[in-house]
GROMACS .gro file of N, CA and C in nm:
model
  534
    1UNK      N    1   2.373  -3.821   1.790
    1UNK     CA    2   2.422  -3.789   1.638
    1UNK      C    3   2.447  -3.638   1.704
    2UNK      N    4   2.535  -3.581   1.614
    2UNK     CA    5   2.601  -3.444   1.616
    2UNK      C    6   2.580  -3.357   1.552
    3UNK      N    7   2.505  -3.265   1.580
    3UNK     CA    8   2.423  -3.165   1.493
    3UNK      C    9   2.548  -3.104   1.411
    4UNK      N   10   2.476  -3.066   1.267
    4UNK     CA   11   2.607  -2.988   1.198
    4UNK      C   12   2.582  -2.840   1.227
    5UNK      N   13   2.670  -2.802   1.269
    5UNK     CA   14   2.717  -2.640   1.308
    5UNK      C   15   2.738  -2.592   1.184
    6UNK      N   16   2.590  -2.462   1.159
    6UNK     CA   17   2.642  -2.379   1.074
    6UNK      C   18   2.614  -2.259   1.102
    7UNK      N   19   2.694  -2.148   1.020
    7UNK     CA   20   2.673  -2.008   1.038
    7UNK      C   21   2.586  -1.922   1.036
    8UNK      N   22   2.425  -1.952   0.974
    8UNK     CA   23   2.306  -1.934   0.931
    8UNK      C   24   2.363  -1.814   0.826
    9UNK      N   25   2.255  -1.746   0.798
    9UNK     CA   26   2.248  -1.646   0.707
    9UNK      C   27   2.333  -1.538   0.727
   10UNK      N   28   2.429  -1.521   0.592
   10UNK     CA   29   2.543  -1.440   0.554
   10UNK      C   30   2.545  -1.392   0.475
   11UNK      N   31   2.559  -1.268   0.466
   11UNK     CA   32   2.600  -1.192   0.353
   11UNK      C   33   2.737  -1.259   0.262
   12UNK      N   34   2.736  -1.274   0.141
   12UNK     CA   35   2.796  -1.367   0.024
   12UNK      C   36   2.861  -1.230  -0.026
   13UNK      N   37   2.982  -1.238  -0.002
   13UNK     CA   38   3.093  -1.157  -0.137
   13UNK      C   39   3.065  -1.174  -0.289
   14UNK      N   40   3.014  -1.090  -0.377
   14UNK     CA   41   2.987  -1.124  -0.479
   14UNK      C   42   3.131  -1.113  -0.574
   15UNK      N   43   3.161  -1.234  -0.555
   15UNK     CA   44   3.272  -1.236  -0.651
   15UNK      C   45   3.259  -1.432  -0.700
   16UNK      N   46   3.362  -1.425  -0.799
   16UNK     CA   47   3.346  -1.562  -0.853
   16UNK      C   48   3.338  -1.711  -0.741
   17UNK      N   49   3.284  -1.800  -0.782
   17UNK     CA   50   3.293  -1.914  -0.679
   17UNK      C   51   3.407  -1.986  -0.719
   18UNK      N   52   3.512  -1.990  -0.662
   18UNK     CA   53   3.604  -2.071  -0.706
   18UNK      C   54   3.623  -2.230  -0.738
   19UNK      N   55   3.547  -2.302  -0.670
   19UNK     CA   56   3.528  -2.450  -0.641
   19UNK      C   57   3.440  -2.424  -0.764
   20UNK      N   58   3.480  -2.533  -0.836
   20UNK     CA   59   3.346  -2.582  -0.942
   20UNK      C   60   3.205  -2.681  -0.938
   21UNK      N   61   3.259  -2.720  -0.849
   21UNK     CA   62   3.121  -2.813  -0.749
   21UNK      C   63   3.034  -2.713  -0.705
   22UNK      N   64   3.147  -2.607  -0.604
   22UNK     CA   65   3.057  -2.506  -0.570
   22UNK      C   66   3.002  -2.375  -0.616
   23UNK      N   67   3.019  -2.389  -0.750
   23UNK     CA   68   2.967  -2.272  -0.835
   23UNK      C   69   2.857  -2.351  -0.867
   24UNK      N   70   2.875  -2.527  -0.914
   24UNK     CA   71   2.710  -2.551  -0.976
   24UNK      C   72   2.583  -2.531  -0.863
   25UNK      N   73   2.665  -2.568  -0.749
   25UNK     CA   74   2.564  -2.579  -0.656
   25UNK      C   75   2.484  -2.410  -0.631
   26UNK      N   76   2.609  -2.302  -0.632
   26UNK     CA   77   2.518  -2.186  -0.615
   26UNK      C   78   2.414  -2.132  -0.695
   27UNK      N   79   2.461  -2.210  -0.832
   27UNK     CA   80   2.424  -2.200  -0.988
   27UNK      C   81   2.295  -2.203  -0.968
   28UNK      N   82   2.260  -2.334  -0.929
   28UNK     CA   83   2.122  -2.424  -0.877
   28UNK      C   84   2.061  -2.367  -0.799
   29UNK      N   85   2.069  -2.311  -0.692
   29UNK     CA   86   2.018  -2.212  -0.547
   29UNK      C   87   1.943  -2.088  -0.592
   30UNK      N   88   2.037  -2.030  -0.671
   30UNK     CA   89   2.022  -1.907  -0.681
   30UNK      C   90   1.922  -1.890  -0.805
   31UNK      N   91   1.906  -1.961  -0.917
   31UNK     CA   92   1.839  -1.990  -1.058
   31UNK      C   93   1.722  -2.024  -0.944
   32UNK      N   94   1.702  -2.133  -0.899
   32UNK     CA   95   1.569  -2.191  -0.832
   32UNK      C   96   1.533  -2.049  -0.752
   33UNK      N   97   1.584  -1.958  -0.698
   33UNK     CA   98   1.546  -1.799  -0.611
   33UNK      C   99   1.527  -1.737  -0.752
   34UNK      N  100   1.579  -1.731  -0.793
   34UNK     CA  101   1.534  -1.600  -0.963
   34UNK      C  102   1.393  -1.675  -0.996
   35UNK      N  103   1.376  -1.818  -1.033
   35UNK     CA  104   1.240  -1.838  -1.083
   35UNK      C  105   1.124  -1.816  -0.989
   36UNK      N  106   1.170  -1.856  -0.831
   36UNK     CA  107   1.059  -1.835  -0.748
   36UNK      C  108   1.023  -1.667  -0.760
   37UNK      N  109   1.133  -1.582  -0.790
   37UNK     CA  110   1.087  -1.428  -0.742
   37UNK      C  111   1.029  -1.390  -0.847
   38UNK      N  112   1.069  -1.469  -0.999
   38UNK     CA  113   0.983  -1.408  -1.136
   38UNK      C  114   0.833  -1.479  -1.154
   39UNK      N  115   0.838  -1.581  -1.056
   39UNK     CA  116   0.690  -1.644  -1.022
   39UNK      C  117   0.593  -1.503  -0.941
   40UNK      N  118   0.689  -1.516  -0.847
   40UNK     CA  119   0.583  -1.444  -0.798
   40UNK      C  120   0.535  -1.270  -0.791
   41UNK      N  121   0.642  -1.218  -0.889
   41UNK     CA  122   0.626  -1.100  -0.963
   41UNK      C  123   0.460  -1.153  -1.049
   42UNK      N  124   0.468  -1.210  -1.122
   42UNK     CA  125   0.389  -1.252  -1.222
   42UNK      C  126   0.275  -1.258  -1.168
   43UNK      N  127   0.241  -1.323  -1.014
   43UNK     CA  128   0.153  -1.353  -1.027
   43UNK      C  129   0.118  -1.150  -0.916
   44UNK      N  130   0.157  -1.179  -0.870
   44UNK     CA  131   0.177  -1.043  -0.811
   44UNK      C  132   0.098  -0.904  -0.894
   45UNK      N  133   0.184  -0.903  -1.006
   45UNK     CA  134   0.164  -0.773  -1.069
   45UNK      C  135   0.049  -0.818  -1.183
   46UNK      N  136   0.032  -0.954  -1.229
   46UNK     CA  137  -0.049  -0.987  -1.322
   46UNK      C  138   0.045  -0.965  -1.436
   47UNK      N  139   0.190  -0.982  -1.454
   47UNK     CA  140   0.286  -0.963  -1.534
   47UNK      C  141   0.292  -1.087  -1.625
   48UNK      N  142   0.346  -1.013  -1.757
   48UNK     CA  143   0.407  -1.180  -1.827
   48UNK      C  144   0.523  -1.152  -1.791
   49UNK      N  145   0.597  -1.240  -1.784
   49UNK     CA  146   0.765  -1.221  -1.683
   49UNK      C  147   0.828  -1.381  -1.755
   50UNK      N  148   0.959  -1.294  -1.815
   50UNK     CA  149   0.987  -1.422  -1.884
   50UNK      C  150   1.163  -1.441  -1.828
   51UNK      N  151   1.255  -1.497  -1.793
   51UNK     CA  152   1.381  -1.499  -1.740
   51UNK      C  153   1.433  -1.661  -1.821
   52UNK      N  154   1.563  -1.595  -1.882
   52UNK     CA  155   1.607  -1.705  -1.952
   52UNK      C  156   1.786  -1.704  -1.911
   53UNK      N  157   1.820  -1.844  -1.921
   53UNK     CA  158   1.992  -1.802  -1.871
   53UNK      C  159   2.068  -1.953  -1.871
   54UNK      N  160   2.220  -1.934  -1.895
   54UNK     CA  161   2.269  -2.055  -1.939
   54UNK      C  162   2.383  -2.077  -1.822
   55UNK      N  163   2.377  -2.222  -1.745
   55UNK     CA  164   2.466  -2.256  -1.682
   55UNK      C  165   2.614  -2.240  -1.691
   56UNK      N  166   2.681  -2.261  -1.547
   56UNK     CA  167   2.837  -2.246  -1.653
   56UNK      C  168   2.896  -2.362  -1.771
   57UNK      N  169   2.787  -2.451  -1.721
   57UNK     CA  170   2.820  -2.585  -1.857
   57UNK      C  171   2.774  -2.532  -2.008
   58UNK      N  172   2.701  -2.415  -1.995
   58UNK     CA  173   2.658  -2.382  -2.112
   58UNK      C  174   2.468  -2.407  -2.133
   59UNK      N  175   2.461  -2.501  -2.094
   59UNK     CA  176   2.277  -2.565  -2.074
   59UNK      C  177   2.219  -2.432  -2.041
   60UNK      N  178   2.101  -2.442  -2.096
   60UNK     CA  179   1.984  -2.311  -2.125
   60UNK      C  180   1.863  -2.352  -2.028
   61UNK      N  181   1.870  -2.271  -1.906
   61UNK     CA  182   1.685  -2.290  -1.873
   61UNK      C  183   1.645  -2.156  -1.887
   62UNK      N  184   1.485  -2.241  -1.882
   62UNK     CA  185   1.437  -2.065  -1.888
   62UNK      C  186   1.292  -2.074  -1.830
   63UNK      N  187   1.222  -1.980  -1.785
   63UNK     CA  188   1.107  -1.948  -1.675
   63UNK      C  189   1.024  -1.900  -1.762
   64UNK      N  190   0.880  -1.879  -1.772
   64UNK     CA  191   0.783  -1.805  -1.835
   64UNK      C  192   0.672  -1.803  -1.810
   65UNK      N  193   0.588  -1.720  -1.731
   65UNK     CA  194   0.438  -1.715  -1.689
   65UNK      C  195   0.360  -1.722  -1.773
   66UNK      N  196   0.384  -1.710  -1.899
   66UNK     CA  197   0.347  -1.780  -1.995
   66UNK      C  198   0.455  -1.841  -2.089
   67UNK      N  199   0.415  -1.910  -2.201
   67UNK     CA  200   0.566  -1.950  -2.277
   67UNK      C  201   0.635  -1.800  -2.283
   68UNK      N  202   0.809  -1.906  -2.285
   68UNK     CA  203   0.877  -1.833  -2.318
   68UNK      C  204   0.877  -1.769  -2.471
   69UNK      N  205   0.865  -1.825  -2.541
   69UNK     CA  206   0.839  -1.805  -2.676
   69UNK      C  207   0.761  -1.683  -2.694
   70UNK      N  208   0.636  -1.729  -2.627
   70UNK     CA  209   0.517  -1.574  -2.642
   70UNK      C  210   0.562  -1.451  -2.586
   71UNK      N  211   0.656  -1.466  -2.472
   71UNK     CA  212   0.700  -1.364  -2.400
   71UNK      C  213   0.815  -1.275  -2.541
   72UNK      N  214   0.918  -1.367  -2.554
   72UNK     CA  215   1.000  -1.278  -2.653
   72UNK      C  216   0.953  -1.275  -2.797
   73UNK      N  217   0.832  -1.326  -2.849
   73UNK     CA  218   0.752  -1.266  -2.976
   73UNK      C  219   0.719  -1.142  -2.896
   74UNK      N  220   0.623  -1.123  -2.816
   74UNK     CA  221   0.596  -1.000  -2.742
   74UNK      C  222   0.695  -0.852  -2.735
   75UNK      N  223   0.795  -0.922  -2.739
   75UNK     CA  224   0.896  -0.797  -2.661
   75UNK      C  225   0.956  -0.775  -2.784
   76UNK      N  226   1.007  -0.862  -2.886
   76UNK     CA  227   1.059  -0.817  -3.030
   76UNK      C  228   0.937  -0.730  -3.094
   77UNK      N  229   0.812  -0.761  -3.073
   77UNK     CA  230   0.676  -0.725  -3.183
   77UNK      C  231   0.693  -0.530  -3.091
   78UNK      N  232   0.754  -0.552  -2.969
   78UNK     CA  233   0.665  -0.408  -2.922
   78UNK      C  234   0.778  -0.328  -2.985
   79UNK      N  235   0.894  -0.414  -2.927
   79UNK     CA  236   1.046  -0.316  -2.987
   79UNK      C  237   1.040  -0.270  -3.115
   80UNK      N  238   1.003  -0.336  -3.240
   80UNK     CA  239   0.952  -0.309  -3.371
   80UNK      C  240   0.868  -0.219  -3.434
   81UNK      N  241   0.739  -0.226  -3.280
   81UNK     CA  242   0.641  -0.152  -3.329
   81UNK      C  243   0.701  -0.009  -3.227
   82UNK      N  244   0.777  -0.003  -3.168
   82UNK     CA  245   0.811   0.084  -3.095
   82UNK      C  246   0.973   0.130  -3.106
   83UNK      N  247   1.045   0.141  -3.199
   83UNK     CA  248   1.169   0.178  -3.203
   83UNK      C  249   1.207   0.314  -3.169
   84UNK      N  250   1.137   0.414  -3.147
   84UNK     CA  251   1.203   0.550  -3.122
   84UNK      C  252   1.166   0.524  -2.934
   85UNK      N  253   1.157   0.412  -2.882
   85UNK     CA  254   1.075   0.493  -2.715
   85UNK      C  255   1.229   0.394  -2.673
   86UNK      N  256   1.298   0.469  -2.577
   86UNK     CA  257   1.396   0.413  -2.493
   86UNK      C  258   1.353   0.382  -2.355
   87UNK      N  259   1.306   0.218  -2.351
   87UNK     CA  260   1.312   0.179  -2.248
   87UNK      C  261   1.302   0.234  -2.138
   88UNK      N  262   1.438   0.283  -2.102
   88UNK     CA  263   1.534   0.284  -1.958
   88UNK      C  264   1.509   0.446  -1.937
   89UNK      N  265   1.481   0.541  -2.026
   89UNK     CA  266   1.463   0.654  -2.024
   89UNK      C  267   1.349   0.726  -2.015
   90UNK      N  268   1.205   0.621  -2.046
   90UNK     CA  269   1.086   0.700  -2.095
   90UNK      C  270   1.028   0.710  -1.976
   91UNK      N  271   0.972   0.860  -1.961
   91UNK     CA  272   0.884   0.890  -1.847
   91UNK      C  273   0.769   0.774  -1.813
   92UNK      N  274   0.710   0.721  -1.921
   92UNK     CA  275   0.609   0.650  -1.874
   92UNK      C  276   0.663   0.529  -1.793
   93UNK      N  277   0.772   0.469  -1.819
   93UNK     CA  278   0.870   0.364  -1.741
   93UNK      C  279   0.887   0.391  -1.610
   94UNK      N  280   0.935   0.547  -1.603
   94UNK     CA  281   1.010   0.576  -1.486
   94UNK      C  282   0.848   0.615  -1.344
   95UNK      N  283   0.738   0.662  -1.458
   95UNK     CA  284   0.645   0.675  -1.317
   95UNK      C  285   0.582   0.511  -1.309
   96UNK      N  286   0.603   0.447  -1.379
   96UNK     CA  287   0.550   0.287  -1.328
   96UNK      C  288   0.633   0.236  -1.211
   97UNK      N  289   0.750   0.260  -1.261
   97UNK     CA  290   0.862   0.245  -1.154
   97UNK      C  291   0.821   0.286  -1.019
   98UNK      N  292   0.788   0.392  -1.031
   98UNK     CA  293   0.756   0.511  -0.907
   98UNK      C  294   0.629   0.440  -0.853
   99UNK      N  295   0.552   0.415  -0.918
   99UNK     CA  296   0.396   0.307  -0.823
   99UNK      C  297   0.499   0.185  -0.796
  100UNK      N  298   0.562   0.154  -0.844
  100UNK     CA  299   0.571   0.024  -0.793
  100UNK      C  300   0.654   0.040  -0.641
  101UNK      N  301   0.728   0.142  -0.653
  101UNK     CA  302   0.779   0.136  -0.529
  101UNK      C  303   0.686   0.194  -0.411
  102UNK      N  304   0.568   0.293  -0.447
  102UNK     CA  305   0.441   0.290  -0.351
  102UNK      C  306   0.414   0.185  -0.307
  103UNK      N  307   0.388   0.070  -0.432
  103UNK     CA  308   0.284  -0.025  -0.364
  103UNK      C  309   0.390  -0.127  -0.280
  104UNK      N  310   0.478  -0.113  -0.274
  104UNK     CA  311   0.585  -0.177  -0.196
  104UNK      C  312   0.575  -0.121  -0.067
  105UNK      N  313   0.564   0.030  -0.021
  105UNK     CA  314   0.567   0.072   0.093
  105UNK      C  315   0.419   0.033   0.142
  106UNK      N  316   0.336   0.038   0.051
  106UNK     CA  317   0.182   0.031   0.125
  106UNK      C  318   0.216  -0.113   0.199
  107UNK      N  319   0.249  -0.222   0.098
  107UNK     CA  320   0.264  -0.323   0.130
  107UNK      C  321   0.358  -0.370   0.269
  108UNK      N  322   0.454  -0.310   0.271
  108UNK     CA  323   0.557  -0.310   0.400
  108UNK      C  324   0.453  -0.268   0.534
  109UNK      N  325   0.385  -0.152   0.507
  109UNK     CA  326   0.313  -0.080   0.548
  109UNK      C  327   0.193  -0.223   0.643
  110UNK      N  328   0.074  -0.274   0.517
  110UNK     CA  329   0.007  -0.335   0.595
  110UNK      C  330   0.099  -0.459   0.628
  111UNK      N  331   0.191  -0.521   0.619
  111UNK     CA  332   0.265  -0.606   0.676
  111UNK      C  333   0.302  -0.583   0.789
  112UNK      N  334   0.387  -0.467   0.852
  112UNK     CA  335   0.387  -0.414   0.977
  112UNK      C  336   0.249  -0.400   1.075
  113UNK      N  337   0.150  -0.370   1.020
  113UNK     CA  338   0.004  -0.328   1.093
  113UNK      C  339  -0.001  -0.483   1.125
  114UNK      N  340   0.004  -0.543   1.026
  114UNK     CA  341  -0.039  -0.687   1.100
  114UNK      C  342   0.008  -0.764   1.204
  115UNK      N  343   0.171  -0.757   1.177
  115UNK     CA  344   0.297  -0.809   1.265
  115UNK      C  345   0.246  -0.708   1.428
  116UNK      N  346   0.206  -0.582   1.406
  116UNK     CA  347   0.171  -0.550   1.555
  116UNK      C  348   0.031  -0.568   1.599
  117UNK      N  349  -0.093  -0.554   1.544
  117UNK     CA  350  -0.178  -0.651   1.539
  117UNK      C  351  -0.215  -0.773   1.670
  118UNK      N  352  -0.081  -0.884   1.581
  118UNK     CA  353  -0.063  -1.024   1.638
  118UNK      C  354  -0.039  -1.024   1.749
  119UNK      N  355   0.090  -0.907   1.802
  119UNK     CA  356   0.124  -0.855   1.910
  119UNK      C  357   0.017  -0.838   1.992
  120UNK      N  358  -0.040  -0.762   1.980
  120UNK     CA  359  -0.163  -0.644   2.055
  120UNK      C  360  -0.262  -0.750   2.105
  121UNK      N  361  -0.299  -0.861   2.022
  121UNK     CA  362  -0.423  -0.944   2.040
  121UNK      C  363  -0.363  -1.073   1.962
  122UNK      N  364  -0.281  -1.121   2.023
  122UNK     CA  365  -0.272  -1.281   1.990
  122UNK      C  366  -0.381  -1.401   1.948
  123UNK      N  367  -0.493  -1.360   2.033
  123UNK     CA  368  -0.610  -1.462   1.995
  123UNK      C  369  -0.698  -1.351   1.876
  124UNK      N  370  -0.686  -1.327   1.799
  124UNK     CA  371  -0.830  -1.244   1.742
  124UNK      C  372  -0.762  -1.218   1.604
  125UNK      N  373  -0.890  -1.212   1.516
  125UNK     CA  374  -0.855  -1.219   1.417
  125UNK      C  375  -0.807  -1.048   1.321
  126UNK      N  376  -0.707  -1.082   1.220
  126UNK     CA  377  -0.714  -0.993   1.165
  126UNK      C  378  -0.752  -0.889   1.088
  127UNK      N  379  -0.885  -0.778   1.160
  127UNK     CA  380  -0.904  -0.694   1.038
  127UNK      C  381  -0.876  -0.657   0.920
  128UNK      N  382  -0.944  -0.630   0.814
  128UNK     CA  383  -0.879  -0.562   0.655
  128UNK      C  384  -0.814  -0.393   0.741
  129UNK      N  385  -0.724  -0.363   0.663
  129UNK     CA  386  -0.642  -0.213   0.679
  129UNK      C  387  -0.798  -0.157   0.631
  130UNK      N  388  -0.753  -0.005   0.697
  130UNK     CA  389  -0.895   0.054   0.664
  130UNK      C  390  -0.868   0.149   0.552
  131UNK      N  391  -0.729   0.212   0.524
  131UNK     CA  392  -0.669   0.239   0.356
  131UNK      C  393  -0.636   0.199   0.324
  132UNK      N  394  -0.601   0.082   0.336
  132UNK     CA  395  -0.543  -0.011   0.217
  132UNK      C  396  -0.593  -0.002   0.113
  133UNK      N  397  -0.736  -0.014   0.097
  133UNK     CA  398  -0.813  -0.058   0.000
  133UNK      C  399  -0.821   0.107  -0.116
  134UNK      N  400  -0.799   0.185  -0.020
  134UNK     CA  401  -0.816   0.331  -0.055
  134UNK      C  402  -0.680   0.355  -0.170
  135UNK      N  403  -0.550   0.318  -0.072
  135UNK     CA  404  -0.468   0.328  -0.149
  135UNK      C  405  -0.391   0.212  -0.279
  136UNK      N  406  -0.464   0.128  -0.272
  136UNK     CA  407  -0.451   0.025  -0.367
  136UNK      C  408  -0.556   0.093  -0.499
  137UNK      N  409  -0.664   0.139  -0.434
  137UNK     CA  410  -0.691   0.201  -0.545
  137UNK      C  411  -0.690   0.338  -0.632
  138UNK      N  412  -0.628   0.396  -0.567
  138UNK     CA  413  -0.498   0.475  -0.608
  138UNK      C  414  -0.423   0.484  -0.684
  139UNK      N  415  -0.325   0.365  -0.605
  139UNK     CA  416  -0.214   0.329  -0.762
  139UNK      C  417  -0.279   0.278  -0.849
  140UNK      N  418  -0.379   0.193  -0.851
  140UNK     CA  419  -0.482   0.179  -0.997
  140UNK      C  420  -0.497   0.285  -1.075
  141UNK      N  421  -0.575   0.349  -1.020
  141UNK     CA  422  -0.613   0.533  -1.105
  141UNK      C  423  -0.470   0.539  -1.184
  142UNK      N  424  -0.347   0.552  -1.115
  142UNK     CA  425  -0.237   0.600  -1.145
  142UNK      C  426  -0.156   0.545  -1.251
  143UNK      N  427  -0.215   0.398  -1.253
  143UNK     CA  428  -0.161   0.284  -1.389
  143UNK      C  429  -0.255   0.299  -1.448
  144UNK      N  430  -0.375   0.311  -1.447
  144UNK     CA  431  -0.475   0.376  -1.560
  144UNK      C  432  -0.411   0.451  -1.642
  145UNK      N  433  -0.357   0.570  -1.568
  145UNK     CA  434  -0.337   0.704  -1.674
  145UNK      C  435  -0.191   0.690  -1.704
  146UNK      N  436  -0.136   0.626  -1.659
  146UNK     CA  437   0.003   0.606  -1.738
  146UNK      C  438  -0.064   0.558  -1.881
  147UNK      N  439  -0.101   0.453  -1.848
  147UNK     CA  440  -0.156   0.344  -1.928
  147UNK      C  441  -0.205   0.410  -2.075
  148UNK      N  442  -0.269   0.542  -2.050
  148UNK     CA  443  -0.374   0.611  -2.124
  148UNK      C  444  -0.258   0.703  -2.192
  149UNK      N  445  -0.139   0.776  -2.109
  149UNK     CA  446  -0.030   0.820  -2.136
  149UNK      C  447   0.039   0.731  -2.239
  150UNK      N  448   0.064   0.679  -2.208
  150UNK     CA  449   0.178   0.575  -2.312
  150UNK      C  450   0.070   0.554  -2.455
  151UNK      N  451  -0.034   0.493  -2.418
  151UNK     CA  452  -0.150   0.484  -2.573
  151UNK      C  453  -0.096   0.610  -2.657
  152UNK      N  454  -0.193   0.721  -2.581
  152UNK     CA  455  -0.129   0.844  -2.660
  152UNK      C  456  -0.018   0.900  -2.741
  153UNK      N  457   0.091   0.890  -2.636
  153UNK     CA  458   0.244   0.904  -2.703
  153UNK      C  459   0.241   0.836  -2.819
  154UNK      N  460   0.215   0.700  -2.819
  154UNK     CA  461   0.262   0.580  -2.917
  154UNK      C  462   0.154   0.616  -3.028
  155UNK      N  463   0.020   0.667  -3.013
  155UNK     CA  464  -0.027   0.730  -3.125
  155UNK      C  465   0.014   0.835  -3.192
  156UNK      N  466   0.052   0.957  -3.068
  156UNK     CA  467   0.099   1.052  -3.153
  156UNK      C  468   0.252   1.044  -3.185
  157UNK      N  469   0.336   0.963  -3.161
  157UNK     CA  470   0.491   0.917  -3.262
  157UNK      C  471   0.436   0.874  -3.375
  158UNK      N  472   0.309   0.751  -3.375
  158UNK     CA  473   0.293   0.692  -3.526
  158UNK      C  474   0.261   0.777  -3.635
  159UNK      N  475   0.174   0.910  -3.575
  159UNK     CA  476   0.078   0.990  -3.708
  159UNK      C  477   0.218   1.062  -3.738
  160UNK      N  478   0.311   1.084  -3.658
  160UNK     CA  479   0.410   1.191  -3.693
  160UNK      C  480   0.488   1.163  -3.813
  161UNK      N  481   0.451   1.281  -3.930
  161UNK     CA  482   0.570   1.277  -4.063
  161UNK      C  483   0.622   1.411  -4.097
  162UNK      N  484   0.703   1.399  -4.157
  162UNK     CA  485   0.774   1.553  -4.160
  162UNK      C  486   0.771   1.552  -4.336
  163UNK      N  487   0.658   1.699  -4.319
  163UNK     CA  488   0.688   1.704  -4.494
  163UNK      C  489   0.810   1.800  -4.569
  164UNK      N  490   0.869   1.815  -4.449
  164UNK     CA  491   1.019   1.872  -4.504
  164UNK      C  492   1.147   1.797  -4.530
  165UNK      N  493   1.085   1.666  -4.574
  165UNK     CA  494   1.187   1.594  -4.624
  165UNK      C  495   1.163   1.550  -4.768
  166UNK      N  496   1.289   1.588  -4.823
  166UNK     CA  497   1.291   1.557  -4.987
  166UNK      C  498   1.329   1.412  -4.993
  167UNK      N  499   1.246   1.298  -5.060
  167UNK     CA  500   1.351   1.210  -5.117
  167UNK      C  501   1.429   1.226  -5.194
  168UNK      N  502   1.555   1.097  -5.198
  168UNK     CA  503   1.679   1.099  -5.269
  168UNK      C  504   1.637   1.026  -5.427
  169UNK      N  505   1.683   1.086  -5.477
  169UNK     CA  506   1.659   1.015  -5.658
  169UNK      C  507   1.727   0.932  -5.588
  170UNK      N  508   1.722   0.792  -5.700
  170UNK     CA  509   1.711   0.652  -5.684
  170UNK      C  510   1.865   0.673  -5.754
  171UNK      N  511   1.957   0.565  -5.734
  171UNK     CA  512   2.087   0.609  -5.840
  171UNK      C  513   2.050   0.575  -5.983
  172UNK      N  514   2.112   0.616  -6.079
  172UNK     CA  515   2.097   0.582  -6.194
  172UNK      C  516   2.016   0.661  -6.271
  173UNK      N  517   1.939   0.740  -6.189
  173UNK     CA  518   1.841   0.871  -6.256
  173UNK      C  519   1.895   0.970  -6.266
  174UNK      N  520   1.876   1.036  -6.369
  174UNK     CA  521   1.922   1.197  -6.382
  174UNK      C  522   1.823   1.304  -6.296
  175UNK      N  523   1.952   1.415  -6.282
  175UNK     CA  524   1.911   1.507  -6.201
  175UNK      C  525   1.773   1.568  -6.253
  176UNK      N  526   1.724   1.538  -6.377
  176UNK     CA  527   1.601   1.618  -6.413
  176UNK      C  528   1.646   1.690  -6.554
  177UNK      N  529   1.790   1.706  -6.583
  177UNK     CA  530   1.825   1.808  -6.678
  177UNK      C  531   1.912   1.703  -6.808
  178UNK      N  532   1.848   1.667  -6.907
  178UNK     CA  533   1.888   1.638  -6.996
  178UNK      C  534   1.987   1.668  -7.094
   0.00000   0.00000   0.00000
């Protein structure tokens, strides 16, 4: 039996897949990968993650680490409670993104350390990293500080009010002169 010759893993140009059948196959494969990544994020970061999308034929699909309805409700409630916060421009969210990048670097360094150890000592058990726990604790402390800052900011925004605002008279009311 002859083996099928493949081109291996290659970078795919990001453009619409012309063939309808190939488009459905691409959608199915990418949907599975997207949901797998969402599940990994939920597990690694202990985050509530939700993804929903529609297939080319219009069929809805969703993934939620908890129910997608709970995630949507949580998101909408947060938006109602925090209308003044712009998620894309908030310092708190930028700081969180920075910590996520630091964590990725720490994890990559740990994987590199493990690979080097396996090469140098193939029959030995890999010992825990000496500085990894310290790095993770430092990142956890940074996250705790971000959480405190976010809570303080939200409480401060909720307690603000302007004493210089004069209410407008209702329609039909006289202006005070009879």
